[in-house]
PDB file of C-alpha atoms and ligand atoms in Angstrom:
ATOM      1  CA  UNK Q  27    -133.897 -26.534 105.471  1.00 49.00           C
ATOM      2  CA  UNK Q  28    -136.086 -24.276 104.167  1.00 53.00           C
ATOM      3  CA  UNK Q  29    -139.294 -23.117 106.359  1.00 58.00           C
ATOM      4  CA  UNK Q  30    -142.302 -23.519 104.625  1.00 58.00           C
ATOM      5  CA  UNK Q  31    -144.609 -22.305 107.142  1.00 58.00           C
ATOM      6  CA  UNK Q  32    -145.426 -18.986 107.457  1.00 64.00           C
ATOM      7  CA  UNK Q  33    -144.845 -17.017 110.979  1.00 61.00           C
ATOM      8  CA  UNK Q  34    -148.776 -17.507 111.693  1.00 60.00           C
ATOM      9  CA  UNK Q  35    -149.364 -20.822 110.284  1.00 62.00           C
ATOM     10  CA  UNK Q  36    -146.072 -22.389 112.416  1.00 60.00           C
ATOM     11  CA  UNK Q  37    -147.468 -20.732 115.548  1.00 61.00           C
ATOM     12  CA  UNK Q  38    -150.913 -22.217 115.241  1.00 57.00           C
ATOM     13  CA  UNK Q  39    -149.257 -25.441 114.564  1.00 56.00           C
ATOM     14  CA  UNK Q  40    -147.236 -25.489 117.795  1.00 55.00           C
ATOM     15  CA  UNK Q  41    -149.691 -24.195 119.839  1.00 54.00           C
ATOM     16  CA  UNK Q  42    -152.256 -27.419 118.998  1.00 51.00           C
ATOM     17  CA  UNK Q  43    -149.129 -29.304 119.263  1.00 50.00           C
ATOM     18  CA  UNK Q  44    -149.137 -28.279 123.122  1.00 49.00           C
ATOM     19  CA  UNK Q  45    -152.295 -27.873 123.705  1.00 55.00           C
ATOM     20  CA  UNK Q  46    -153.167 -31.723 122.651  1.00 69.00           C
ATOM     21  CA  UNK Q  47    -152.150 -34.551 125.320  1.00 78.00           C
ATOM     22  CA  UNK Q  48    -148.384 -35.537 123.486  1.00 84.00           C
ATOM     23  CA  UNK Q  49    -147.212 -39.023 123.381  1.00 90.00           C
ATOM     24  CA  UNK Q  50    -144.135 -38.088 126.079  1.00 92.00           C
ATOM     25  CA  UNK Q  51    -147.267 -37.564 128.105  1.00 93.00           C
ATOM     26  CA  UNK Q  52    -149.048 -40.624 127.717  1.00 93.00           C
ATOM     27  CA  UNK Q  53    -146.120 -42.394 128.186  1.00 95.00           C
ATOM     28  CA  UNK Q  54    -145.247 -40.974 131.201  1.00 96.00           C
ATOM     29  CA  UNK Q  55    -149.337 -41.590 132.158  1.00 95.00           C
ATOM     30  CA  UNK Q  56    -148.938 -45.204 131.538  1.00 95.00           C
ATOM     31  CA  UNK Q  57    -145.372 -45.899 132.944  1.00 96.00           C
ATOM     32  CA  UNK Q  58    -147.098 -43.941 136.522  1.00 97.00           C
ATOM     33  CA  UNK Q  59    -150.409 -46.208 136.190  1.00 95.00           C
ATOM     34  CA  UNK Q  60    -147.928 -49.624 135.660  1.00 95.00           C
ATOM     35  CA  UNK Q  61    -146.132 -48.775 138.877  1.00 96.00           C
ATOM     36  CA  UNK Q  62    -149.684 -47.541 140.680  1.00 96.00           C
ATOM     37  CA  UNK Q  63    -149.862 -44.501 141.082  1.00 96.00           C
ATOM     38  CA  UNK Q  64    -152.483 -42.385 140.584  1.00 94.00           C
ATOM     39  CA  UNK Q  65    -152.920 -39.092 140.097  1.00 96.00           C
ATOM     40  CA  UNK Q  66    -154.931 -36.000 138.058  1.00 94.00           C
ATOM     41  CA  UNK Q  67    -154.345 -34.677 135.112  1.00 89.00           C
ATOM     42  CA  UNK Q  68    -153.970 -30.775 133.840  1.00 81.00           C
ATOM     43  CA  UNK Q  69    -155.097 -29.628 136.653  1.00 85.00           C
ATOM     44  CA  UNK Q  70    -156.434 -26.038 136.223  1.00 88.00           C
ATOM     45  CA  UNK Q  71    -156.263 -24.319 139.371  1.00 92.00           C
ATOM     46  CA  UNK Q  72    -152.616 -25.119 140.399  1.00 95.00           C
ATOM     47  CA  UNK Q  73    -149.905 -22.401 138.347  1.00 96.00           C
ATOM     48  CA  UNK Q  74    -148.871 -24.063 134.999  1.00 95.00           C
ATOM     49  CA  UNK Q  75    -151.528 -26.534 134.599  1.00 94.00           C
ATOM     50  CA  UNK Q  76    -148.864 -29.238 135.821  1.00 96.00           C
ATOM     51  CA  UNK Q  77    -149.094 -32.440 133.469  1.00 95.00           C
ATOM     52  CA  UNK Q  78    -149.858 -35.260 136.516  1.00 96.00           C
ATOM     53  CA  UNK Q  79    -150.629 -33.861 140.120  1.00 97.00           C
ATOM     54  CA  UNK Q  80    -150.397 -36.239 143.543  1.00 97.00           C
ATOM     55  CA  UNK Q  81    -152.457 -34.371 145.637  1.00 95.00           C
ATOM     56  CA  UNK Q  82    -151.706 -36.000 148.697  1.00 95.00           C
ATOM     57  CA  UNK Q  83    -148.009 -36.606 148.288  1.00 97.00           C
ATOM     58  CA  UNK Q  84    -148.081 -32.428 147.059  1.00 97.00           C
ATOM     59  CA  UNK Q  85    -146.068 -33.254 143.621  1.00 98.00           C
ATOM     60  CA  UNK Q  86    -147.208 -32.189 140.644  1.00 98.00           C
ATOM     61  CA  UNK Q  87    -144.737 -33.580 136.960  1.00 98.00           C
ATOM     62  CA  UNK Q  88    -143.842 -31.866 133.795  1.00 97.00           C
ATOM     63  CA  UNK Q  89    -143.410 -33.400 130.748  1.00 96.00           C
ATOM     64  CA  UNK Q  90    -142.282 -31.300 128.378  1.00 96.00           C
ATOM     65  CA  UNK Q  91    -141.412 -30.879 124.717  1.00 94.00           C
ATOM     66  CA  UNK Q  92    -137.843 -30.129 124.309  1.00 95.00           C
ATOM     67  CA  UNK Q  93    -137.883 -27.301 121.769  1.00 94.00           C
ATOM     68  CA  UNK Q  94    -141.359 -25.817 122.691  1.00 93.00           C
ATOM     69  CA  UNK Q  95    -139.983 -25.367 126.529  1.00 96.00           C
ATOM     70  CA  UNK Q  96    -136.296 -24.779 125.567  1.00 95.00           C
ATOM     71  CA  UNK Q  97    -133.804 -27.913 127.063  1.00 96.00           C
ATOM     72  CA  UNK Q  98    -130.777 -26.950 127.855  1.00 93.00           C
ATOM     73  CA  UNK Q  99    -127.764 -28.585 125.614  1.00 92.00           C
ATOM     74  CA  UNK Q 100    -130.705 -30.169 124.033  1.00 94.00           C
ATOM     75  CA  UNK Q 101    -130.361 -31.525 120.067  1.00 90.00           C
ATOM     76  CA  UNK Q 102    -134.139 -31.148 119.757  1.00 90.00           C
ATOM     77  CA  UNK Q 103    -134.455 -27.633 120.440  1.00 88.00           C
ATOM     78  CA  UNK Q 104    -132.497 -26.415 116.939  1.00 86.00           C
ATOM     79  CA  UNK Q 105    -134.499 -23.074 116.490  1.00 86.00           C
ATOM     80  CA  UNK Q 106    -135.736 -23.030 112.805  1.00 86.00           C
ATOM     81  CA  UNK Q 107    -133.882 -21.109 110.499  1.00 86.00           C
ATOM     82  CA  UNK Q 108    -136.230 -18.511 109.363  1.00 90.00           C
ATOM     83  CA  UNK Q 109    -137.953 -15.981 111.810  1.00 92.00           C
ATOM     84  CA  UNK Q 110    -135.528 -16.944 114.350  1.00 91.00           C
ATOM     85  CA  UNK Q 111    -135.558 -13.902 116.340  1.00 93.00           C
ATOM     86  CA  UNK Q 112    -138.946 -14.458 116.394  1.00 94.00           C
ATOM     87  CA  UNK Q 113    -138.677 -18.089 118.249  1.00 93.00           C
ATOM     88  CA  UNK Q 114    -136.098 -16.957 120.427  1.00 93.00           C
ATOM     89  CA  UNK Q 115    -138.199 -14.597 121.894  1.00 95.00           C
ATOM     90  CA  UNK Q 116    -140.835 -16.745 122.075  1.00 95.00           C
ATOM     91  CA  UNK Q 117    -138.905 -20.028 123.486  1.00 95.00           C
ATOM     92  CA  UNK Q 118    -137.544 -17.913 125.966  1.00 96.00           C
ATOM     93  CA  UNK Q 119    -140.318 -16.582 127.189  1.00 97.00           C
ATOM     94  CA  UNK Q 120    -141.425 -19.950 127.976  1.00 97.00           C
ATOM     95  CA  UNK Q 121    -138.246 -20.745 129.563  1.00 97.00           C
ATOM     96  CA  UNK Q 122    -139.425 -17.589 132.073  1.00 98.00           C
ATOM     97  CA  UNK Q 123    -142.648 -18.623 132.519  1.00 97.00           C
ATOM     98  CA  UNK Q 124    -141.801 -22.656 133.294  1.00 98.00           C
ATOM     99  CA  UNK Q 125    -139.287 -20.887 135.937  1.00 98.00           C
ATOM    100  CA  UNK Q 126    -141.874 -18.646 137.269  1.00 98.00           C
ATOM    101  CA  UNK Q 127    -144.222 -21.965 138.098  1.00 98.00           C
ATOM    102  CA  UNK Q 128    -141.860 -23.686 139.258  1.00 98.00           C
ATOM    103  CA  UNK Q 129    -141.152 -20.950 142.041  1.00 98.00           C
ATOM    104  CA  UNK Q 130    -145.077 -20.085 142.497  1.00 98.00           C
ATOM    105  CA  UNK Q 131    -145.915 -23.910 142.866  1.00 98.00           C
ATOM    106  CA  UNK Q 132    -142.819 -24.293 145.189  1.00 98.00           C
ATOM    107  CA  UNK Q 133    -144.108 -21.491 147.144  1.00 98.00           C
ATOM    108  CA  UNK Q 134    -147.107 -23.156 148.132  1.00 97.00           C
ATOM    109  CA  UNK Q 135    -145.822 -26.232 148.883  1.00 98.00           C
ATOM    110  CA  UNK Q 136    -145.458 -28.602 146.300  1.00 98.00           C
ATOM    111  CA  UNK Q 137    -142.359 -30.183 144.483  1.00 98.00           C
ATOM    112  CA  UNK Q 138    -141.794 -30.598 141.013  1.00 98.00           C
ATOM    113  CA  UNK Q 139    -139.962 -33.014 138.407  1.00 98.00           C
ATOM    114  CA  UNK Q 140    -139.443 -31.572 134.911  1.00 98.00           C
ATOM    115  CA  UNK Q 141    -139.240 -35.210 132.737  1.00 97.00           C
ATOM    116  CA  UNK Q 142    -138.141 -34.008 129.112  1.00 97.00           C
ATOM    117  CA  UNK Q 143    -139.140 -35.696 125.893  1.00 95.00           C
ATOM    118  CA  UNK Q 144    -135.589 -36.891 124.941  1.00 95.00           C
ATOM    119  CA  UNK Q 145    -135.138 -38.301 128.389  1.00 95.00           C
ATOM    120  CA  UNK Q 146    -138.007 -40.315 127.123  1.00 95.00           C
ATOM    121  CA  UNK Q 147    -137.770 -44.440 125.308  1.00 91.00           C
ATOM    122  CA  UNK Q 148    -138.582 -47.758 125.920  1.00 90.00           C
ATOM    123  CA  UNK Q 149    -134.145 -48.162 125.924  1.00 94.00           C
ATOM    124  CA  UNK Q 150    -134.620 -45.787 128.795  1.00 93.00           C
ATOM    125  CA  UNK Q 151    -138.020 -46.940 130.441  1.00 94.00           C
ATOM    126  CA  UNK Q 152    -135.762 -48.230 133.744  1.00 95.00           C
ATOM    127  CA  UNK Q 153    -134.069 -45.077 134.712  1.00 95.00           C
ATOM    128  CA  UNK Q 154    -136.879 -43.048 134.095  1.00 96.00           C
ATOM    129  CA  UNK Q 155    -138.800 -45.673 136.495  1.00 97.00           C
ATOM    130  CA  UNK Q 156    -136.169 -45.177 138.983  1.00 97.00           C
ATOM    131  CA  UNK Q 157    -136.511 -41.525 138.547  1.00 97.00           C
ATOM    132  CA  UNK Q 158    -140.338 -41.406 139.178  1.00 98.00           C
ATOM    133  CA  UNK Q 159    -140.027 -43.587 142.183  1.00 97.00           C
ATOM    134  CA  UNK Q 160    -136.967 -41.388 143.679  1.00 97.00           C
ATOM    135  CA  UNK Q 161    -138.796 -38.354 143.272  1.00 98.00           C
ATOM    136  CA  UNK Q 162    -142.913 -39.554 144.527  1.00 98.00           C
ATOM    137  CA  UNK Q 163    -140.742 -41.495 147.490  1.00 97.00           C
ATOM    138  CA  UNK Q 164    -138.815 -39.239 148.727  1.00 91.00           C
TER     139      UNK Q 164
HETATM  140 ZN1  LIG R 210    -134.158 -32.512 125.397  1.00 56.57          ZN
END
């Protein structure tokens, strides 16, 4: 497949990609408010801007886009053909940096779960349930 975006143009279109609330996320919002929970959203002051943050169970959750944050063994994160030195770089560096806040936020206290986009469908709703119980529970 040919890439019809320019370097610039693809970056700006990622970037509002992430920057916009993505439907993993409001899935993930919903499937937390249907079992109760509640919790804060993007909140600023904590390192990466964590997706959902339980303040008083000290848990913040990740929901992230597999080929923006780089899954491992992932289908979804196929690097586009053209500039690809370019999106390895830049892939990786986000790779780094998700590592980085996972330590820092660690560090201070709080556990994490990383929930990734193609862990994400109705087929799967149950698991992933199981998953967000197991991990605010425990
Ligand atoms: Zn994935």
């Amino acid at each position: 497949m040919v890439d019809i975006y320019s370097k610039m143009k693809r970056s700006k279109i990622m970037s509002s990609v992430e920057n916009k609330k993505t439907k993993p996320e409001i899935y993930i919002s919903n499937l937390l408010l249907k079992l109760h929970y509640r919790f804060q959203n993007n909140v600023v002051t904590l390192p990466g801007k964590p997706d959902m943050v339980f303040p008083r169970r000290k848990k913040v959750i990740f929901v992230n886009g597999c080929f923006w944050h780089g899954h491992k063994d992932c289908s979804r994160t196929k690097l586009p053909v053209t500039n690809r030195a370019f999106w390895e770089k830049k892939i990786s560096g986000n790779i780094q940096r998700d590592k980085k806040v996972r330590r820092e936020l660690n560090k201070l206290g709080w556990k994490t779960l990383t929930i990734w986009q193609c862990q994400i469908s109705k087929r799967k709703e149950q698991a992933l349930e199981k998953r967000l119980l197991m991990f605010l529970e425990s």
